[in-house]
Short mmCIF file of C-alpha atoms in Angstrom, two decimals:
data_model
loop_
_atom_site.label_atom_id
_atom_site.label_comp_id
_atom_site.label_asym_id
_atom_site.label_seq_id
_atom_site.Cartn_x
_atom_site.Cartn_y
_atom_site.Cartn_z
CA UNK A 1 37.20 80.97 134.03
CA UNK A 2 39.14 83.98 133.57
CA UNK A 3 41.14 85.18 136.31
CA UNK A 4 42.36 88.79 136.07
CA UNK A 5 46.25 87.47 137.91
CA UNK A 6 46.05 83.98 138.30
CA UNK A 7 49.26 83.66 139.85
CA UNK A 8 48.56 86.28 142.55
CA UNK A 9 45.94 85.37 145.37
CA UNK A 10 42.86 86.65 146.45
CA UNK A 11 42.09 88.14 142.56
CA UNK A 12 39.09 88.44 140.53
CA UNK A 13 37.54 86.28 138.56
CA UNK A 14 34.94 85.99 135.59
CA UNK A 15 33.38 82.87 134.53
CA UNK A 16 32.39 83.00 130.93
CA UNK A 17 29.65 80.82 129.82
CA UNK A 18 28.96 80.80 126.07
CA UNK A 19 26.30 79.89 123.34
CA UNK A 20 25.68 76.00 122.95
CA UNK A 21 27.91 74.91 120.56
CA UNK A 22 26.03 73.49 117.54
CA UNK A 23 27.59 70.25 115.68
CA UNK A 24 24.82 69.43 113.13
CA UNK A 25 26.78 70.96 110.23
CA UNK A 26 29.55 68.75 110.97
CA UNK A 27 26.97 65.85 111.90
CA UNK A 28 25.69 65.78 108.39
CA UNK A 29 28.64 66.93 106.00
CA UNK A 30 30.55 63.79 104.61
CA UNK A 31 33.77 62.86 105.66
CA UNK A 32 36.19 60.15 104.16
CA UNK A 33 38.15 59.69 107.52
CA UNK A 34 36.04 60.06 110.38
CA UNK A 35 39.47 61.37 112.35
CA UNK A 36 38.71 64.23 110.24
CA UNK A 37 35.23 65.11 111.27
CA UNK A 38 36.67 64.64 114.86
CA UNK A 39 39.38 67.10 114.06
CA UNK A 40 36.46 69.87 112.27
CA UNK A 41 34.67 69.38 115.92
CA UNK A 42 37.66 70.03 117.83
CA UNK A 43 38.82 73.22 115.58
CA UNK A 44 34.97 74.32 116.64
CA UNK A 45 35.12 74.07 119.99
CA UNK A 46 38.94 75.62 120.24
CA UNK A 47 37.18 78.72 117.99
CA UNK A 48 34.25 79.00 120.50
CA UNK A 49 36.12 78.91 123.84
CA UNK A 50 38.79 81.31 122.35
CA UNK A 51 36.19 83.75 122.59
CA UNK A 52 35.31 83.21 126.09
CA UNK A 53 39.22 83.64 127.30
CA UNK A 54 42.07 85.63 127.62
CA UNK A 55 44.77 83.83 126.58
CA UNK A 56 46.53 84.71 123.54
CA UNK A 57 47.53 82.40 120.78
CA UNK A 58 50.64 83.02 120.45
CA UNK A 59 52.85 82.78 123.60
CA UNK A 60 55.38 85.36 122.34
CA UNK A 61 53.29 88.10 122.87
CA UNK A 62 52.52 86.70 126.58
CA UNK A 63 54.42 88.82 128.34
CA UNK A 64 54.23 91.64 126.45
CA UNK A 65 49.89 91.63 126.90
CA UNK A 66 50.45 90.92 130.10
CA UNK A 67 52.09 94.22 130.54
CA UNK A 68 49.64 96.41 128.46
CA UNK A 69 47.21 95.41 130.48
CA UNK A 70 48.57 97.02 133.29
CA UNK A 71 49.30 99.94 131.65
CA UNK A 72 45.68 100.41 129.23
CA UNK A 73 43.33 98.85 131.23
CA UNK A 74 42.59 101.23 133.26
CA UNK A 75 43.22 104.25 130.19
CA UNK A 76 40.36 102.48 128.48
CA UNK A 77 38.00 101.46 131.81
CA UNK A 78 38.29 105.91 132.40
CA UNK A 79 37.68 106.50 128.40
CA UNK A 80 34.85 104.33 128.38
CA UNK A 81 33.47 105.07 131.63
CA UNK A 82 33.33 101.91 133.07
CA UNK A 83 32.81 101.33 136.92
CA UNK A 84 35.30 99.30 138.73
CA UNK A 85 34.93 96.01 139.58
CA UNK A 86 33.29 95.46 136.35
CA UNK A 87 34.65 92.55 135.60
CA UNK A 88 32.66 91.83 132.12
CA UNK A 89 33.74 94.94 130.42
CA UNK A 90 37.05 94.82 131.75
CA UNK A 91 37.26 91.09 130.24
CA UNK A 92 35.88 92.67 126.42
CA UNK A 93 38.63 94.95 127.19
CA UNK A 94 40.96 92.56 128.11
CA UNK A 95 40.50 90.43 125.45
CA UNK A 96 40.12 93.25 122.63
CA UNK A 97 43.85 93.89 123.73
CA UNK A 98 44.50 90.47 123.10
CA UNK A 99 43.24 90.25 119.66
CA UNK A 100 44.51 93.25 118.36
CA UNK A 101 48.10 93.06 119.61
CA UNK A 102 48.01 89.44 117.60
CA UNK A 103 46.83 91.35 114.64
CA UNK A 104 49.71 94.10 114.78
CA UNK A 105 52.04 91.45 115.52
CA UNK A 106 51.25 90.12 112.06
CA UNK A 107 51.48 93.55 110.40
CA UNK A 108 53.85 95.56 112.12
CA UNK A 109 56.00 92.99 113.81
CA UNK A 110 59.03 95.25 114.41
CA UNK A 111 57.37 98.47 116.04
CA UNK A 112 55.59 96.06 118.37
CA UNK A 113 58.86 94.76 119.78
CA UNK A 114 60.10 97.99 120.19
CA UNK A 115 57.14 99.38 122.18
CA UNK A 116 57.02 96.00 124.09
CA UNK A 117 60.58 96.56 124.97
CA UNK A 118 59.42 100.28 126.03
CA UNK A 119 56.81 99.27 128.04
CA UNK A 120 58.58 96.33 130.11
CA UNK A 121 61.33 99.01 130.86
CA UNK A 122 58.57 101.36 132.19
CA UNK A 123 56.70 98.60 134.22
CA UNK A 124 59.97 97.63 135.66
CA UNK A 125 60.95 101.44 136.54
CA UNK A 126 57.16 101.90 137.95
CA UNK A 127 56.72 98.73 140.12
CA UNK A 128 60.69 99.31 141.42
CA UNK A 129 59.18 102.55 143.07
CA UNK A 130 56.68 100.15 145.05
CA UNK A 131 53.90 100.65 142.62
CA UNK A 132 51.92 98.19 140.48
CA UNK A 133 48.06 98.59 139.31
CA UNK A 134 47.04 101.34 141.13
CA UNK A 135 48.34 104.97 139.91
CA UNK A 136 48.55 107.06 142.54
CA UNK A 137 48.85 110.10 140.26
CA UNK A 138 45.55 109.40 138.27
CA UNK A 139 43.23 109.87 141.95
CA UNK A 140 41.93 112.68 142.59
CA UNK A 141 42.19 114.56 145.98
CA UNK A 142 38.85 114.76 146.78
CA UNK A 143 38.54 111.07 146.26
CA UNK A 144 41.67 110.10 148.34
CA UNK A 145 39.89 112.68 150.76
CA UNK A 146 36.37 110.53 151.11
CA UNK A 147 38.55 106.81 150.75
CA UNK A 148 40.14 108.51 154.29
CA UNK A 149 37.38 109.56 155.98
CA UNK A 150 35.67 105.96 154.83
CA UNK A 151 38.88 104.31 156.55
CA UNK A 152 38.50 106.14 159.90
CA UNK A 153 34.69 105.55 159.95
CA UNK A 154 34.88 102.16 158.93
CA UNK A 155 37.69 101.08 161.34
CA UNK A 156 35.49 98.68 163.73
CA UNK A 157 33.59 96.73 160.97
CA UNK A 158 37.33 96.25 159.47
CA UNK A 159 38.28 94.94 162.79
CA UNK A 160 35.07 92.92 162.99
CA UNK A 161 35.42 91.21 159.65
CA UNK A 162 39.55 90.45 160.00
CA UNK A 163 38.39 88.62 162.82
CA UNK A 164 36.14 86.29 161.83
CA UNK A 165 37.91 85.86 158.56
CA UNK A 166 41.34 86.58 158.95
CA UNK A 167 42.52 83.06 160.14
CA UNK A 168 40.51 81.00 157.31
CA UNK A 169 42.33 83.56 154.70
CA UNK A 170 45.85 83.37 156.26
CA UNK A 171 45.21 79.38 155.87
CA UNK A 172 44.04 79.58 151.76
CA UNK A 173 46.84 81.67 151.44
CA UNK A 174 49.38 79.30 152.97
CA UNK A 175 48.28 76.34 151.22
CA UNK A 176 47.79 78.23 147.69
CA UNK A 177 51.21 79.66 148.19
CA UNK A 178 52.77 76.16 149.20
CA UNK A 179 51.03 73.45 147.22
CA UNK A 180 49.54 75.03 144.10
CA UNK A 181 51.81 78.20 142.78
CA UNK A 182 55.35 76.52 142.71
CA UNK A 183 54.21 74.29 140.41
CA UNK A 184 52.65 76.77 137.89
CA UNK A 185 53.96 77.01 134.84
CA UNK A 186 53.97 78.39 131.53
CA UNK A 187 54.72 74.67 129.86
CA UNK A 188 52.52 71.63 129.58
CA UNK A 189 54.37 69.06 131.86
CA UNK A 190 53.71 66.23 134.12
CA UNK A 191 53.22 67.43 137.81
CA UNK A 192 52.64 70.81 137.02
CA UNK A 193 49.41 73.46 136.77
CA UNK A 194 48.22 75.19 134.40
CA UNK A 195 47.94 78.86 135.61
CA UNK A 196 44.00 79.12 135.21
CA UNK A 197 43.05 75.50 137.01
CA UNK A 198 45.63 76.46 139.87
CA UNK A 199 43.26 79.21 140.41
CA UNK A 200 40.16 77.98 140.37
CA UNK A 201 41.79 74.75 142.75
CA UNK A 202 42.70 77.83 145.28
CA UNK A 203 39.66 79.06 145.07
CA UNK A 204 37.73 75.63 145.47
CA UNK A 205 40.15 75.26 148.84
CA UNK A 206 39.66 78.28 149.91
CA UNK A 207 35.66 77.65 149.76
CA UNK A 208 36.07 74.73 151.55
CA UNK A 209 38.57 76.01 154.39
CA UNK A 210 35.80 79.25 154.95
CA UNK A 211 32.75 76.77 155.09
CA UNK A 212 34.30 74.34 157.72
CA UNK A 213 35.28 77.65 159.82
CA UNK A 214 31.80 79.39 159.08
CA UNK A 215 30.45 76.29 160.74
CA UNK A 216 32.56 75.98 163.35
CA UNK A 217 31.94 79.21 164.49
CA UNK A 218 28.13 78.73 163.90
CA UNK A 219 28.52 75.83 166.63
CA UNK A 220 30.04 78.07 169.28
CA UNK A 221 27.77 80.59 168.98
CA UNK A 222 24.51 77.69 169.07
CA UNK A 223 26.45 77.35 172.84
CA UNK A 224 25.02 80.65 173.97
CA UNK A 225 22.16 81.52 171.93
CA UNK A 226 19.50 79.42 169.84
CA UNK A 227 20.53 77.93 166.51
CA UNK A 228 19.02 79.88 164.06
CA UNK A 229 20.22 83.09 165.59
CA UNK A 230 23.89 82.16 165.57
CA UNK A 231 23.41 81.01 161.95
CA UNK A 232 22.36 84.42 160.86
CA UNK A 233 24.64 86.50 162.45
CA UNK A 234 27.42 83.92 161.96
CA UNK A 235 26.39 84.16 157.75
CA UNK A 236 25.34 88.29 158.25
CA UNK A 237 28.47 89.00 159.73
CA UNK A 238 31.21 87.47 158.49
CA UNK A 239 30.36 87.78 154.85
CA UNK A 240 29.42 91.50 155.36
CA UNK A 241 32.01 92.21 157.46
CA UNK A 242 34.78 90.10 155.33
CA UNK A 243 33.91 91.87 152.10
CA UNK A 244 34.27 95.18 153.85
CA UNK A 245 37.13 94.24 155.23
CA UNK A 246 38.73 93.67 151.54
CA UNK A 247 37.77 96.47 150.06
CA UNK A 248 38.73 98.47 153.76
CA UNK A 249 42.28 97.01 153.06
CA UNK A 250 42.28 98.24 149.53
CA UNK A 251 41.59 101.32 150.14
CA UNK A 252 44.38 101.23 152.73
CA UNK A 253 46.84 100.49 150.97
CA UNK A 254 45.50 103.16 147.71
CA UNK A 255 46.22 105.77 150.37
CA UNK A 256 49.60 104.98 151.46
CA UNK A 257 50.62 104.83 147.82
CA UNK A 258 49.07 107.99 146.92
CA UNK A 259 51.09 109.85 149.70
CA UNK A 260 54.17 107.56 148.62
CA UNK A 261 53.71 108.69 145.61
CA UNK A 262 53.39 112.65 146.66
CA UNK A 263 56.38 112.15 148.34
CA UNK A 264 58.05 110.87 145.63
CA UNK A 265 57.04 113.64 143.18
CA UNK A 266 58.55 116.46 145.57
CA UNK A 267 61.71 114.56 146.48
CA UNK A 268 62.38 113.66 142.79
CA UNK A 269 60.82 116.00 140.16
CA UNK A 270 62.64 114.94 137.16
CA UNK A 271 62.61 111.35 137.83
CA UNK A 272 59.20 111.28 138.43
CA UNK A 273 58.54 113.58 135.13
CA UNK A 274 60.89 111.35 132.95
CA UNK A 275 58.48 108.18 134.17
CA UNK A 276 55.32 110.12 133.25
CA UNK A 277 56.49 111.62 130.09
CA UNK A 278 57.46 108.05 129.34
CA UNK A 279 54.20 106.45 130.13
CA UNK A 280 52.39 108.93 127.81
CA UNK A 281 54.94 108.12 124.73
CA UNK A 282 54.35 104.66 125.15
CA UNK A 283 50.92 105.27 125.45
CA UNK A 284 50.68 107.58 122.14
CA UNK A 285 52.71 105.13 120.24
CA UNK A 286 50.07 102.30 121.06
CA UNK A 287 47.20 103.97 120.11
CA UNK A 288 49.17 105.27 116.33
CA UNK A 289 50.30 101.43 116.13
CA UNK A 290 46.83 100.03 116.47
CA UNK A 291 45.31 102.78 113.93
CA UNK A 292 48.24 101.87 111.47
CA UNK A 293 46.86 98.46 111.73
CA UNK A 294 43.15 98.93 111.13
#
């Protein structure tokens, strides 16, 4: 399971499931320790989930891919055309970056550290002025136009679905914030969670916590009408109008950052310039590091 922030709630999430992993190689070749054909089964299974995750080898470029992402994901999901929301290419994108920024790191060790340096400056600057994935100064008017006149259209299903899902999210959220993220960490110790299997316990919770509301609801509503009617408009409704209600908020918030952003750019042309200017350097320097290293 690969979870595109697992340390931030309410995030996507791509489960991975790869090719059957065949051991009759190993089975058959002749071993003198039998701790060593253990060990040859192991290094196959490590080299065949590798594939199907993120995570990068080595930690010390952790921080460093985490912040590339942020800044070429979305370069390379409007370069390749990809819709959003899709979450397979943007994991073959993801872990592309991955892979190559190991390989430069063997090759050009030096220039990386520099850029990386670069680039957390930059992604400090840029989320300082309230900002994070979404760049306001990448959308186009006419789509900030149709996101607006979706808001004001789409007001009462919003309503609608923060209503019957609002109180089963503010709960997740509460307990995933409480029980599960304080003790995620980047080290393997006792008590505490690895980052991925924090998420995917939120998430099981968080399934849990919706069904036991879904059918709570489902047995108020059997008060007034018959059964199978409340079940469909309990299911019909809330999933429909919870999912709307995400994307609603999204949108929501896309706008007041664009016009935050607007504002920005006419109260503070040069600062706003310098960040952009920066953003494209770092940008250019990426791409002529990674052909260096081909």
């Amino acid at each position: 399971m690969n979870y595109t922030n697992s340390h931030r709630f309410q995030t996507s999430v791509i489960v991975n499931v790869g090719e059957p992993i065949d051991f009759t190689e190993i089975q058959n070749k002749a071993f003198d320790d039998e701790k060593e054909r253990v060990r040859a089964m192991t290094d196959l299974i490590y080299l065949r989930m590798s594939e199907l995750v993120y995570y990068p080898e080595d930690s010390q470029h952790f921080d460093f891919i985490k912040d590339l992402k942020k800044l070429m994901v979305g370069v390379l999901d409007k370069e390749l055309g990809l819709a959003e929301g899709n979450a397979a290419e943007e994991f073959k994108i993801r872990k592309r970056i991955v892979n190559e920024i190991e390989e430069i790191g063997l090759q050009n060790p030096q220039e990386l550290k520099s850029l990386a340096d670069r680039l957390h400056t930059y992604i400090a600057d840029y989320q300082a002025l309230g900002f994070r994935k979404y760049n306001p100064f990448e959308e186009r008017a006419v789509n900030i136009m149709a996101k607006l006149f979706a808001l004001f259209v789409g007001s009462p299903l919003f309503v609608l679905g923060a209503i019957y899902n609002g109180l089963p999210f503010l709960v997740t959220q509460r307990v995933y914030l409480k029980y599960f993220l304080p003790r995620v960490t980047k080290m393997d110790a006792q008590g505490q969670l690895n980052s991925a299997f924090a998420g995917s316990l939120g998430f099981s919770v968080g399934m849990a916590i919706n069904l036991v509301w879904y059918i709570l609801l489902w047995v108020v509503a059997s008060l007034i009408m018959p059964a199978w009617v409340s079940f469909l408009i309990t299911i019909a409704l809330g999933y429909v109008s919870g999912r709307f209600a995400m994307v609603y908020y999204k949108w929501l918030i896309q706008a007041k950052k664009y016009f935050t952003w607007k504002l920005l750019a006419k109260r503070d042309v040069d600062a706003i310039e310098t960040l952009l200017k920066e953003r494209e350097q770092i940008i250019q320097g990426l791409l002529e590091l990674r052909s260096k290293s081909k």
